[in-house]
């Protein structure tokens, strides 16, 4: 292991073989930097993100843009249907695609979308710095058979398995299908981002090969989950809304989703923006880092936000 990479002490130990434990978050949720203060979000929106750990913008992308995104998503899915590769994740018991990772390196549509100023400037404002992408993917939850994602904090995995030192990252989920209560929308615990659940157990080697289908390590124990829900005033929120809506959520917000037994598929594009001041180090588990397609380390540069019309990038993806 290359210890030179490990510059930072472990502020958030987890999966160290100890019992589950809840500790206070040690980083701000909304970061402050006067130079980054002038973003698109209002003061109230920033306050709401700070309090709840997420923000939903209805129809940040219009119907024409959603149609293009859906087309690109279908193209990528079709292209990857027969590709047997680590970055194409199938459902646990079928050949159905669940996620395709690292879509922002397609030299085309998704790369342009990832740099779109509507989302990047919001991420910059919340994280108070320039940002880069640490992970991206499309998620597809087919009707009738899309399986659940158990409760988890993304940060717990990114810290332990990828060496993300601080809580200074967020996810941006662009909803491409209408999300209802009944087609397995993301569920979030408001306020949970202020607490860190140190999880029991140890990380199996190459855990990602299983965890992306069904996460079993790095998930909270039942008592911690009940504590968090109780602390939120018994609230569990659902990210429902029309296609084109965008959900931003903090890297430590506890979230999960139920299976989709409705006839309606649910798909989204997922970008994870990390502060350029919070680059990945050696995993805090002491194990080998996960592959590049899950946790970007190579050639990291801040994103320059663009205003480009998405239309001009249709059909440009160089799919893998
Ligand atoms: O592994 C990851 O990076 C993401 N996937 C899962 C299933 N859990 C943690 C994180 O959201
Ligand atoms: Fe997640």
XYZ file of C-alpha atoms and ligand atoms in Angstrom:
332
model
C 0.000 0.000 0.000
C 1.207 3.491 -0.789
C 1.126 5.271 2.549
C 2.245 8.540 1.040
C -1.249 9.090 -0.239
C -2.693 8.923 3.273
C -2.237 12.497 4.389
C -5.270 12.833 6.571
C -6.318 11.237 9.813
C -9.442 9.122 9.794
C -12.172 11.470 11.014
C -14.889 8.944 10.285
C -13.792 5.410 11.178
C -16.174 2.675 10.062
C -16.079 -1.103 9.465
C -13.167 -1.413 11.848
C -14.627 -4.503 13.466
C -16.187 -2.474 16.287
C -19.871 -2.229 17.098
C -22.063 0.316 15.316
C -21.767 3.826 16.664
C -23.333 7.173 15.837
C -21.091 10.211 15.861
C -21.549 13.859 15.049
C -20.566 15.139 11.641
C -17.282 17.078 11.785
C -17.636 19.048 8.530
C -20.164 21.705 7.522
C -23.063 20.665 5.284
C -23.114 23.959 3.397
C -19.550 25.168 3.024
C -18.591 28.836 3.055
C -16.298 30.720 0.736
C -17.021 34.354 -0.141
C -15.651 33.862 -3.664
C -18.187 31.143 -4.349
C -21.072 32.894 -2.621
C -22.842 34.059 -5.778
C -24.417 30.914 -7.112
C -27.883 30.143 -8.420
C -29.313 29.016 -5.068
C -31.242 31.378 -2.838
C -30.485 31.812 0.834
C -33.593 29.779 1.701
C -32.530 26.944 -0.585
C -29.086 26.870 1.009
C -30.696 26.805 4.457
C -33.015 24.017 3.439
C -30.103 21.925 2.108
C -28.244 22.544 5.351
C -31.230 21.480 7.458
C -32.521 18.523 5.437
C -29.509 17.306 3.464
C -31.198 17.535 0.063
C -32.985 19.862 -2.363
C -35.299 18.978 -5.219
C -35.720 21.299 -8.192
C -38.798 20.505 -10.218
C -38.177 20.446 -13.963
C -34.724 21.988 -14.022
C -34.564 20.456 -17.489
C -37.462 20.916 -19.896
C -39.347 18.205 -21.775
C -37.252 18.524 -24.949
C -34.079 18.116 -22.939
C -35.515 15.133 -21.076
C -36.407 13.497 -24.409
C -32.794 13.834 -25.545
C -31.466 12.501 -22.247
C -33.784 9.495 -22.408
C -32.674 8.752 -25.927
C -29.021 8.915 -24.859
C -29.719 6.709 -21.866
C -31.423 4.113 -24.086
C -28.547 4.193 -26.560
C -26.060 3.620 -23.757
C -28.165 0.834 -22.262
C -28.552 -0.915 -25.609
C -24.887 -0.595 -26.328
C -23.993 -2.126 -22.974
C -26.602 -4.886 -22.969
C -24.169 -7.465 -24.320
C -21.009 -5.951 -22.914
C -19.738 -8.046 -20.063
C -17.676 -5.494 -18.140
C -17.157 -4.453 -14.540
C -18.712 -1.043 -15.113
C -22.010 -2.537 -16.284
C -23.902 -3.707 -13.214
C -26.660 -6.297 -13.577
C -29.530 -7.061 -11.236
C -28.680 -9.674 -8.569
C -30.697 -12.467 -10.158
C -31.053 -11.521 -13.799
C -29.257 -10.160 -16.817
C -31.121 -6.877 -16.565
C -28.870 -3.790 -16.419
C -29.064 -1.888 -13.144
C -26.317 0.725 -13.629
C -23.710 1.775 -16.159
C -20.821 3.668 -14.579
C -18.455 6.396 -15.721
C -20.743 7.802 -18.380
C -19.150 11.261 -18.171
C -16.116 10.047 -20.085
C -18.061 9.449 -23.305
C -16.586 12.486 -25.110
C -20.112 13.427 -25.958
C -23.535 13.944 -24.502
C -23.054 12.847 -20.895
C -19.720 14.600 -20.637
C -21.424 17.824 -21.722
C -24.341 17.234 -19.348
C -21.974 16.699 -16.415
C -20.509 20.154 -17.029
C -23.836 21.892 -17.492
C -23.790 25.099 -15.506
C -27.304 24.640 -14.136
C -26.041 21.804 -11.968
C -22.328 22.550 -11.613
C -22.848 26.071 -10.280
C -25.231 24.797 -7.617
C -22.672 22.151 -6.598
C -19.932 24.790 -6.464
C -22.067 27.027 -4.291
C -22.924 24.291 -1.784
C -19.360 22.984 -1.610
C -17.806 26.474 -1.790
C -15.093 25.515 -4.235
C -14.556 24.279 -7.727
C -15.668 20.695 -8.207
C -14.787 17.572 -10.193
C -16.600 14.322 -10.820
C -15.646 11.427 -8.607
C -18.332 9.055 -9.950
C -21.120 9.015 -12.523
C -23.682 6.509 -13.682
C -27.060 5.913 -15.167
C -29.447 3.905 -13.026
C -32.294 1.937 -14.434
C -35.033 0.387 -12.364
C -37.319 -1.559 -14.653
C -41.014 -1.943 -13.907
C -42.067 -5.152 -12.109
C -38.559 -6.352 -11.283
C -36.268 -3.453 -10.294
C -34.703 -4.363 -6.982
C -34.205 -2.177 -3.901
C -31.130 -0.335 -2.649
C -30.828 -0.789 1.099
C -30.304 2.272 3.360
C -26.811 3.726 3.243
C -24.714 6.882 3.407
C -22.666 7.180 0.210
C -19.910 8.933 2.124
C -19.398 5.905 4.346
C -18.466 3.846 1.269
C -16.489 6.633 -0.401
C -14.510 7.232 2.791
C -13.781 3.610 3.673
C -13.366 2.173 0.162
C -12.224 5.201 -1.865
C -10.331 7.366 0.665
C -12.531 10.460 0.454
C -11.233 12.396 3.473
C -14.004 14.886 4.325
C -17.726 15.301 3.846
C -17.524 17.800 1.020
C -19.234 16.091 -1.886
C -22.777 15.772 -3.155
C -24.838 13.735 -5.556
C -26.954 15.144 -8.311
C -29.680 12.881 -9.637
C -31.442 13.945 -12.825
C -34.768 12.191 -12.914
C -35.622 10.986 -16.420
C -38.954 9.353 -15.700
C -41.766 10.666 -13.555
C -41.030 9.500 -10.025
C -44.057 8.396 -8.061
C -44.505 7.017 -4.598
C -44.938 3.602 -6.157
C -42.088 3.111 -8.627
C -39.269 2.884 -6.136
C -38.228 6.535 -5.718
C -35.274 7.515 -3.589
C -36.181 7.859 0.083
C -34.185 10.171 2.325
C -34.026 10.838 6.057
C -34.086 14.609 6.595
C -31.332 15.771 8.926
C -29.483 12.442 8.817
C -26.521 14.115 7.097
C -25.572 15.630 10.466
C -24.792 12.197 11.936
C -22.330 9.564 10.879
C -23.162 5.938 11.420
C -19.974 3.999 11.897
C -20.947 0.584 10.564
C -20.183 -2.822 12.020
C -18.168 -5.517 10.239
C -15.182 -5.379 7.924
C -14.960 -4.793 4.193
C -14.564 -7.976 2.147
C -11.935 -7.796 -0.618
C -13.348 -6.551 -3.953
C -16.552 -5.720 -2.109
C -17.747 -3.549 -4.999
C -18.423 -6.611 -7.134
C -21.282 -7.485 -4.780
C -22.163 -4.156 -3.180
C -23.274 -2.485 -6.407
C -25.899 -5.183 -6.881
C -26.817 -5.509 -3.238
C -25.048 -3.568 -0.511
C -24.546 -5.595 2.665
C -21.426 -4.052 4.212
C -21.431 -0.386 5.171
C -25.128 -0.352 5.922
C -26.490 0.934 9.220
C -27.711 -1.436 11.910
C -31.406 -1.323 12.778
C -30.949 0.603 16.026
C -28.979 3.399 14.309
C -31.563 3.593 11.527
C -34.420 3.833 14.013
C -32.496 6.504 15.935
C -32.011 8.611 12.798
C -35.658 8.374 11.779
C -36.737 9.249 15.306
C -34.355 12.234 15.321
C -35.915 13.499 12.081
C -39.338 13.621 13.741
C -40.326 10.228 12.266
C -39.973 11.592 8.766
C -38.892 9.660 5.676
C -39.110 11.802 2.569
C -39.482 10.618 -1.044
C -37.906 12.290 -4.054
C -41.014 12.292 -6.220
C -41.564 14.631 -9.138
C -41.852 14.932 -12.902
C -39.117 13.939 -15.362
C -36.513 16.681 -15.661
C -36.434 17.312 -11.907
C -33.050 17.340 -10.227
C -32.273 16.179 -6.727
C -29.110 17.312 -4.976
C -28.243 15.441 -1.820
C -25.367 15.595 0.594
C -22.815 12.773 0.545
C -23.820 11.677 4.056
C -27.624 11.834 3.798
C -29.041 8.430 4.693
C -31.012 7.155 1.713
C -32.288 4.045 -0.011
C -35.049 2.904 -2.315
C -37.589 0.123 -2.420
C -38.079 -2.302 -5.286
C -40.211 -1.325 -8.250
C -43.160 -3.645 -8.648
C -45.178 -1.037 -10.557
C -45.365 -1.272 -14.368
C -43.419 1.998 -14.698
C -39.649 2.003 -15.102
C -37.618 4.533 -13.200
C -34.358 5.848 -14.580
C -31.971 8.604 -13.685
C -28.568 10.049 -14.431
C -26.304 10.368 -11.460
C -23.293 12.644 -11.059
C -21.206 12.890 -7.894
C -19.404 16.193 -7.512
C -16.546 16.404 -5.059
C -14.729 19.545 -3.939
C -11.400 19.945 -5.695
C -10.020 20.393 -2.158
C -11.221 16.944 -1.095
C -9.477 14.629 -3.560
C -9.339 10.913 -2.874
C -6.477 9.481 -0.880
C -5.659 5.921 0.112
C -8.831 4.049 1.225
C -9.294 4.317 4.987
C -9.921 0.570 5.110
C -6.248 0.067 4.209
C -7.389 -2.086 1.281
C -6.721 -1.585 -2.421
C -8.559 1.362 -3.986
C -11.631 0.587 -6.090
C -11.262 0.846 -9.865
C -11.226 4.163 -11.679
C -14.731 3.680 -13.109
C -16.137 3.914 -9.550
C -13.831 6.491 -8.030
C -11.932 8.851 -10.294
C -8.323 9.612 -9.366
C -6.618 10.095 -12.706
C -6.179 13.432 -14.360
C -8.377 15.349 -11.902
C -9.160 18.898 -12.996
C -11.900 21.282 -11.866
C -14.915 21.405 -14.161
C -15.401 24.553 -16.196
C -19.205 24.967 -16.206
C -20.742 25.389 -19.645
C -23.963 26.848 -21.006
C -23.996 24.650 -24.100
C -27.356 23.626 -25.443
C -27.782 19.921 -24.806
C -29.382 19.551 -28.226
C -26.038 20.103 -29.899
C -24.578 17.003 -28.200
C -27.309 14.543 -29.163
C -25.894 11.343 -30.693
C -22.287 12.315 -30.040
C -21.475 9.802 -27.301
C -18.613 7.473 -28.010
C -20.127 4.700 -25.971
C -17.664 2.234 -24.507
O -20.536 2.147 -4.158
C -20.875 3.301 -4.375
O -20.061 4.178 -4.640
C -22.327 3.649 -4.243
N -23.170 2.494 -4.389
C -23.780 1.885 -3.407
C -24.700 0.742 -3.635
N -23.632 2.297 -2.150
C -22.686 3.318 -1.815
C -22.603 4.311 -2.928
O -23.868 4.913 -3.057
Fe -26.362 5.901 -2.673
